[in-house]
Every structure is written in C-alpha cells, then in structure tokens.
Short mmCIF file of C-alpha atoms in Angstrom, two decimals:
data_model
loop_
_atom_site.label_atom_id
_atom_site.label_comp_id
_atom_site.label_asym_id
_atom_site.label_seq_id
_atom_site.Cartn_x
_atom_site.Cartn_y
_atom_site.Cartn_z
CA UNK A 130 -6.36 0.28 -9.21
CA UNK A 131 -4.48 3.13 -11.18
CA UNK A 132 -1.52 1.09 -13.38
CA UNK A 133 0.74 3.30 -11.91
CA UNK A 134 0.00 3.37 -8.25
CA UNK A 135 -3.00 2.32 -5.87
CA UNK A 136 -4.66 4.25 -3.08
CA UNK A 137 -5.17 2.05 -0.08
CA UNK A 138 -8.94 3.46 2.23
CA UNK A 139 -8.55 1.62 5.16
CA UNK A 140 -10.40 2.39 8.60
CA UNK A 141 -7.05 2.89 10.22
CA UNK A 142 -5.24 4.75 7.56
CA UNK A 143 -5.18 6.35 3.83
CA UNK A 144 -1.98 4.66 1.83
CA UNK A 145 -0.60 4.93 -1.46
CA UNK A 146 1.69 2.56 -3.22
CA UNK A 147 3.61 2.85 -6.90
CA UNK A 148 3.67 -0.33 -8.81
CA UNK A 149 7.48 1.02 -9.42
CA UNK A 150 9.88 0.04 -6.86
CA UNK A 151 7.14 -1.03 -4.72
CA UNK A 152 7.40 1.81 -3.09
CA UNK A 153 5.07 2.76 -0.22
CA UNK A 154 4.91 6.86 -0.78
CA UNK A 155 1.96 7.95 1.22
CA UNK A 156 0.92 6.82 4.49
CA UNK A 157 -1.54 8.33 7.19
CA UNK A 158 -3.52 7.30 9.69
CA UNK A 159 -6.88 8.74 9.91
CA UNK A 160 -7.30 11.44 11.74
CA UNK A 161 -3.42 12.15 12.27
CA UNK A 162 -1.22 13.35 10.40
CA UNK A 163 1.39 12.34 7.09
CA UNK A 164 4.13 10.23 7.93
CA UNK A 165 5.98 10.25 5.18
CA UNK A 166 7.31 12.86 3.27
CA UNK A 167 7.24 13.05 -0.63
CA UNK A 168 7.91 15.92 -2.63
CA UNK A 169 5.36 17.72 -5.32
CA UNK A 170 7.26 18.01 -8.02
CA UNK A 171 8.32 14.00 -7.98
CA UNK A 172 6.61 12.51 -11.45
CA UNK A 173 5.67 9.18 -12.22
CA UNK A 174 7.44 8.56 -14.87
CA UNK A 175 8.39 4.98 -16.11
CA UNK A 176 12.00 4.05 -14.97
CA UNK A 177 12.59 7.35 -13.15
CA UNK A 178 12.98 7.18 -9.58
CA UNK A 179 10.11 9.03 -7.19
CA UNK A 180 11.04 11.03 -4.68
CA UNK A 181 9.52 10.41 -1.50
CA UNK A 182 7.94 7.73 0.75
CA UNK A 183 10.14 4.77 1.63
CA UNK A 184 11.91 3.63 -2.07
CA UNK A 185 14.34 0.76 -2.01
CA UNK A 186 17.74 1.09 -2.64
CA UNK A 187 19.34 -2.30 -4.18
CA UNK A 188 21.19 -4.23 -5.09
CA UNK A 189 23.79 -1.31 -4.49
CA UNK A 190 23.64 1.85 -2.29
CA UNK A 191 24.26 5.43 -3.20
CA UNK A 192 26.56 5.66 -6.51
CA UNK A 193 28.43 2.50 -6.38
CA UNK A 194 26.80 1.53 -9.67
CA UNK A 195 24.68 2.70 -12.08
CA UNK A 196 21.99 3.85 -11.59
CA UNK A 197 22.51 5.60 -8.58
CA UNK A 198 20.89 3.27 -5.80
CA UNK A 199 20.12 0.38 -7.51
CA UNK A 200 17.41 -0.29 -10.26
CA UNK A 201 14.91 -1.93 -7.84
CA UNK A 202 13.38 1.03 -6.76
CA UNK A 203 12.88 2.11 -10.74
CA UNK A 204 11.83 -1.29 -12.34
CA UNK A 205 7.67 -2.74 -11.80
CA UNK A 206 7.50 -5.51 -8.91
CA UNK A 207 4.84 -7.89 -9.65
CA UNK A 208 1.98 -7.57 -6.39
CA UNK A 209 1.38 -10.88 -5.13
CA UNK A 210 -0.65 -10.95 -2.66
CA UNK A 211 -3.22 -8.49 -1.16
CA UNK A 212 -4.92 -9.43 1.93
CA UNK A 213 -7.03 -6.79 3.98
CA UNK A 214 -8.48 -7.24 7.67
CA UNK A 215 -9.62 -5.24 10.35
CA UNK A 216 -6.00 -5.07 11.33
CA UNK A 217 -4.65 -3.73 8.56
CA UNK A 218 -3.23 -4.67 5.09
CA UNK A 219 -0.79 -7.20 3.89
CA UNK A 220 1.24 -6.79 0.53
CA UNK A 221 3.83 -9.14 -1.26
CA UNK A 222 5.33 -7.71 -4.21
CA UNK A 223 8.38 -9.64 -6.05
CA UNK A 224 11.11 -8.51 -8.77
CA UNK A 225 13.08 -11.22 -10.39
CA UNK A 226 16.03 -11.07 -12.60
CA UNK A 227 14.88 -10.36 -16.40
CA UNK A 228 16.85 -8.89 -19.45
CA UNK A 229 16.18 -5.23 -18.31
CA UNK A 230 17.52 -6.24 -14.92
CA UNK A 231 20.55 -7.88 -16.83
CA UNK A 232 21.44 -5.30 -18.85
CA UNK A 233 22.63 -3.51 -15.92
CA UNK A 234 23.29 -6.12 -13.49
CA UNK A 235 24.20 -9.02 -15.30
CA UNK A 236 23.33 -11.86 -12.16
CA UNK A 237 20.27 -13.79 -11.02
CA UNK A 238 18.12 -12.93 -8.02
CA UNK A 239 14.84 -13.19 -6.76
CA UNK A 240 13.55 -9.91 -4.18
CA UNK A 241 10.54 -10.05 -2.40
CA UNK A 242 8.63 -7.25 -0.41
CA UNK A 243 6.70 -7.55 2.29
CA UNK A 244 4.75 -4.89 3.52
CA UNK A 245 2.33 -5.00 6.39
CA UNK A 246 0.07 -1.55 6.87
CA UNK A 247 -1.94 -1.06 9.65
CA UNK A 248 -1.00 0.69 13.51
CA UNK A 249 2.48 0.25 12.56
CA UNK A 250 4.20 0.33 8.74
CA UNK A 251 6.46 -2.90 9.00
CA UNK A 252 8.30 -3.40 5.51
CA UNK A 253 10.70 -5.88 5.05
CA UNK A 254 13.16 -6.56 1.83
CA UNK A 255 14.02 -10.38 1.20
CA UNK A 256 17.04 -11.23 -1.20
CA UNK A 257 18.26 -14.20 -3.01
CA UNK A 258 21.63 -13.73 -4.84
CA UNK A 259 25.10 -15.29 -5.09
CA UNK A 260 26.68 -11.92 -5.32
CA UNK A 261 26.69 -9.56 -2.74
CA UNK A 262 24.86 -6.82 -2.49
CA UNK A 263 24.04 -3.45 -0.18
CA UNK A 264 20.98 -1.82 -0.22
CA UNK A 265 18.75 0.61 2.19
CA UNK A 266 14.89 1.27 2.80
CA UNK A 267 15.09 4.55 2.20
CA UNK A 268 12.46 6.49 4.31
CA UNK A 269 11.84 10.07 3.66
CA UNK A 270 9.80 11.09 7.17
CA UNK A 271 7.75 14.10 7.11
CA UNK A 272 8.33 16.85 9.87
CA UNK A 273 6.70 20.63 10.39
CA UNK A 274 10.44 21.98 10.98
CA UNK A 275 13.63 20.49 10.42
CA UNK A 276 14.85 23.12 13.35
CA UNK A 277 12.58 21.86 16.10
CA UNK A 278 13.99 18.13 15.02
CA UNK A 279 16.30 16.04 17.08
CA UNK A 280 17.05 12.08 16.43
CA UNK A 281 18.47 9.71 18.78
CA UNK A 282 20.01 6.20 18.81
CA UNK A 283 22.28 6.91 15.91
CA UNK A 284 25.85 5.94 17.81
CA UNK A 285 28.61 8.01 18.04
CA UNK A 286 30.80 6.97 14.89
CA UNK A 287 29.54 7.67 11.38
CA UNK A 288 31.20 7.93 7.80
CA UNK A 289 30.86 11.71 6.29
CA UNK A 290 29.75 11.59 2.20
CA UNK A 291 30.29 15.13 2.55
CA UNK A 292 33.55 15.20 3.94
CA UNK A 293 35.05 12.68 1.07
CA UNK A 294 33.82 9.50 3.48
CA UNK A 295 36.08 10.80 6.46
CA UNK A 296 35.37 8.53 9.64
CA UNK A 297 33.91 11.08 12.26
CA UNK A 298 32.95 10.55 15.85
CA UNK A 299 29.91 12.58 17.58
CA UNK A 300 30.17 13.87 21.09
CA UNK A 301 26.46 14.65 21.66
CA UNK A 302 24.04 11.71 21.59
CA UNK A 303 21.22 13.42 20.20
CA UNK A 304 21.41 14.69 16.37
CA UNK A 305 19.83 18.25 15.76
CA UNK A 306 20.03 19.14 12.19
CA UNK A 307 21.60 22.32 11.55
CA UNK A 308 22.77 22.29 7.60
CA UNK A 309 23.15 19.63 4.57
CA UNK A 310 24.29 15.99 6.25
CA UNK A 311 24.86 12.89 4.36
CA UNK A 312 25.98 10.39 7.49
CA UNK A 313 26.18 6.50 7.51
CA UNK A 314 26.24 5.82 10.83
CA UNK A 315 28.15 2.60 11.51
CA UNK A 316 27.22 1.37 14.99
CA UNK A 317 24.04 2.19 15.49
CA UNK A 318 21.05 0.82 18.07
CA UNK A 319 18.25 -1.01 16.86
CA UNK A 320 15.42 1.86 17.23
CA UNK A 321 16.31 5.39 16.00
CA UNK A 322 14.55 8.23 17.68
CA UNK A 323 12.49 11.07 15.65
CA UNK A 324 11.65 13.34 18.10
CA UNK A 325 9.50 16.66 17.43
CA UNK A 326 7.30 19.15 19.93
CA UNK A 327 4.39 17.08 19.44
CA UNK A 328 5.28 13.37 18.26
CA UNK A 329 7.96 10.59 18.13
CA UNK A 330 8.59 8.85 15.21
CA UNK A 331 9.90 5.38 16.44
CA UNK A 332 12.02 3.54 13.52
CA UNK A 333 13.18 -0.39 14.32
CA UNK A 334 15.94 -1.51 12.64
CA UNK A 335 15.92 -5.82 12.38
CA UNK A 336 18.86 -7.46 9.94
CA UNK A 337 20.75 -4.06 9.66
CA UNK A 338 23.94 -2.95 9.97
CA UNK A 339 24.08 0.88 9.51
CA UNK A 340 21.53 3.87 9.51
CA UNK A 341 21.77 6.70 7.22
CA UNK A 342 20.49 10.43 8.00
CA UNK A 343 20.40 12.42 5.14
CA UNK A 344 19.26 16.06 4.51
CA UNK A 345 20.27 18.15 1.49
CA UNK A 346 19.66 21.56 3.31
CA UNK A 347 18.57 24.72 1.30
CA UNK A 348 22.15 24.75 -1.09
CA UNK A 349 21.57 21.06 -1.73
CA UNK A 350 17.49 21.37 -2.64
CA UNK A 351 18.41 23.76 -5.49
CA UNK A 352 20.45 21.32 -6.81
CA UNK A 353 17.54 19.07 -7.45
CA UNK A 354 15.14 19.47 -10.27
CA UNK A 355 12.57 17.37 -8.27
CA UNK A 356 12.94 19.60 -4.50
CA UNK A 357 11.45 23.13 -3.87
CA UNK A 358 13.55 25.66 -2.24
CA UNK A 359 12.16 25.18 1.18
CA UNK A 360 11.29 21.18 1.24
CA UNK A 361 14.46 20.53 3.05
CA UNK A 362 13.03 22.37 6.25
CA UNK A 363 9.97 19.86 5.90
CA UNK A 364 11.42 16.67 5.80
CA UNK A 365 14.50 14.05 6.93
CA UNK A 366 15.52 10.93 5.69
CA UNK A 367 16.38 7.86 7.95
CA UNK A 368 17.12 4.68 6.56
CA UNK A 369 17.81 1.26 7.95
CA UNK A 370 20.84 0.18 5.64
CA UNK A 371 23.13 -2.89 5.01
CA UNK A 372 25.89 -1.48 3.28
CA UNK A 373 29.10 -1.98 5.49
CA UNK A 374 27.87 -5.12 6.12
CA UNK A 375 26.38 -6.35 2.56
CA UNK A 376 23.62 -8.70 2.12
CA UNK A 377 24.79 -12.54 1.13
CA UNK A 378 22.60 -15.44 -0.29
CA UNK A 379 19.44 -15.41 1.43
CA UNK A 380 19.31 -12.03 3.40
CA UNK A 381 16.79 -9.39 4.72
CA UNK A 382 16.51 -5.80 5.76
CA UNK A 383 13.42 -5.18 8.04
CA UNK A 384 12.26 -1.76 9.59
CA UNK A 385 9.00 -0.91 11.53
CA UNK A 386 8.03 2.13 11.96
CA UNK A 387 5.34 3.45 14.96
CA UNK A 388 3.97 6.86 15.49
CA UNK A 389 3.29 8.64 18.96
CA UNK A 390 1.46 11.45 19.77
CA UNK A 391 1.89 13.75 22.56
CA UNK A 392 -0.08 11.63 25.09
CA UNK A 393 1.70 8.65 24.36
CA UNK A 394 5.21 10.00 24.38
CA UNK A 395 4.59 11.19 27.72
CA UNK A 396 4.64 7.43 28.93
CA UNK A 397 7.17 5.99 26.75
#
C-alpha cells in the first residue's frame, strides 16, 4: 500500500482509493469501462483537495465555510477495516475531531465511511455531531460526450448557483446538458438516471434530501488550474446531498451506484 493511496486488483474490478478524504477516485470493472471521472492534472498533495472520483463534502457544502466543502475530504481518515471476498471488498475508514479539525471547526464529531466495492459501488457517510451539518458525496461520473448525455429523476424544482440561488422550475423531465450548470435540485426521486448511447449509470439516493448536477462547461474549465480545456465534455457530476435538509446527531448519506450496458438497459 502506497501512503498516499492504494490500488485495489480484484477479479471483478481495478479500484483506487486516497488515504485523504477517503476518497474512492478510480473504479472499473474488468473488462468495462471507467466509471468515474478524475482529472490528470489533480495532485496528491497533502491537505489539497483531488479532483475526481467520489470526494466527500462535510461538514458544510459548497462555500458556506472555509474551506470550500468541508475539510473531510482534505484531512487522512484512519482505514479500519479491510475485508475482501469473492464478492467484492469492504472498507471502513473513520475521521474524528482532532486539533487540525478544530482549528477550523471548533466541535466534536466522529465520521465513519463505509464503502462496499464489488458489482455495485455502495458508499455510505455516517455522522455523529451536536451541530448541524450539510454535506454531499460528490461523484464525478465519467462519460465519452457530455452532448450525447441526458439524466433523469432530478424533479422539476431546483435552486440556480449560477443565477445568485434563484428558485427555478424545469418543464422537461429529462436534463440534457447544454452549457455550465450548478443546480441543487430540491425534490428529487430516489434513483437519478445517467443515460448515454451505450450505458446507464443508475445512482440511488438513501438518507438524502437534494441532488446536485454540476458541470463547469468550457468558460468554467479554464477557470480551474486543475481542468483541461476540454474535460468538461468528458465528465458530469451528480451528487446525493443533504444540504436543505442538514444532517443532525446521528445521521447518514448513502448512494449506490450500478452500471448497465447496452444489453441490460434494453430490459430495464
């Protein structure tokens, strides 16, 4: 095991998991194809956050504190447990308060990850605090063109970051992205919908209250010292979220993610 990360050979998939954030930034099943997107000029650099994979945004979302997101997905979790089976793989990683938590977030908590790899990516966030707190699992998923994208199960109402927060409502059911989008969609169902030529990305929502799509587009990627100029037309970003509905005391966030081929999407 590398001190910064570990690759994870299994017979059903090739994973790869940073020690920071306990974040899960590489997963494919063998024989198939990425599911997760992460970009090539991320770094691993100690208490700067990676871009890519599925980081975790707590004990705040977006820029509601600093830094932006939360420090979980920038601070080492301590792995747990590591059990392997024919299945698949089972991870527990756990972050408690400490004085570098403190210095920016001066309360006590416990967080514990579980992640379970194997047919499906199941990761769920566990949190212990007397404050509340939002957060998101934020998944970056890969795709071979943003254009030939569409995403279902979002709802119709959704708060616009780009549009100072204004409170929108969609006519169309089905989300094709078309330029930058920064949405928090507030009433959405409990699976979201990536749908391309030749796959469906299924995403399950459990203990959530929002899900947030979120694209920079070309203006936005040049913004960012850690995108290329055309990485916005290879990726999308859906994550479950709890933030207009914030995590209290004991609380989780859960999403599962499954991937169908062509075949199978024909009977779902």
């Amino acid at each position: 095991m590398n001190e910064l990360f570990f690759h994870v050979n299994h017979p059903l998939f090739d994973a790869i998991i940073l020690r920071q954030g306990a974040q899960l930034i590489h997963f494919q099943p063998k024989n198939g194809e990425p599911l997760l997107w992460a970009s090539a000029l991320s770094t691993f650099e100690k208490g700067k956050p990676f871009r890519g994979g599925i980081p975790i945004c707590w004990p705040w979302f977006a820029r509601r504190g600093v830094p932006s997101h939360g420090f979980a997905r920038i601070m080492e979790w301590t792995l747990q447990t590591f059990q392997e089976s024919e299945k698949g793989v089972y991870l527990v990683f756990e972050l408690n308060d400490s004085d570098a938590t403190r210095k920016i977030w001066s309360h006590a908590f416990h967080a514990r990850l579980e992640m379970n790899l194997g047919q499906v990516v199941n990761i769920a966030l566990h949190v212990k605090s007397h404050q509340e707190t939002t957060g998101a699992l934020h998944s970056y998923f890969t795709c071979k063109s943003i254009h030939d994208v569409s995403i279902s199960g979002l709802g119709d109402s959704y708060q616009d970051a780009l549009q100072a927060g204004k409170l929108c409502v969609s006519a169309d059911d089905i989300l094709h992205v078309n330029g930058a989008i920064d949405r928090i969609y507030m009433k959405p169902e409990a699976q979201t919908r990536l749908i391309e030529p030749e796959r469906m990305v299924l995403i399950s929502h459990t203990n959530y209250s929002d899900v947030v799509i979120w694209n920079p587009w070309k203006e936005g990627s040049e913004t960012l010292r850690d995108m290329q100029e055309d990485d916005y037309q290879k990726m999308v970003c859906i994550e479950s979220a709890r933030i207009f509905k914030p995590l209290k005391g004991e609380d989780s966030l859960q999403v599962k993610i499954a991937l169908l081929e062509q075949a199978e999407m024909e009977c779902y």
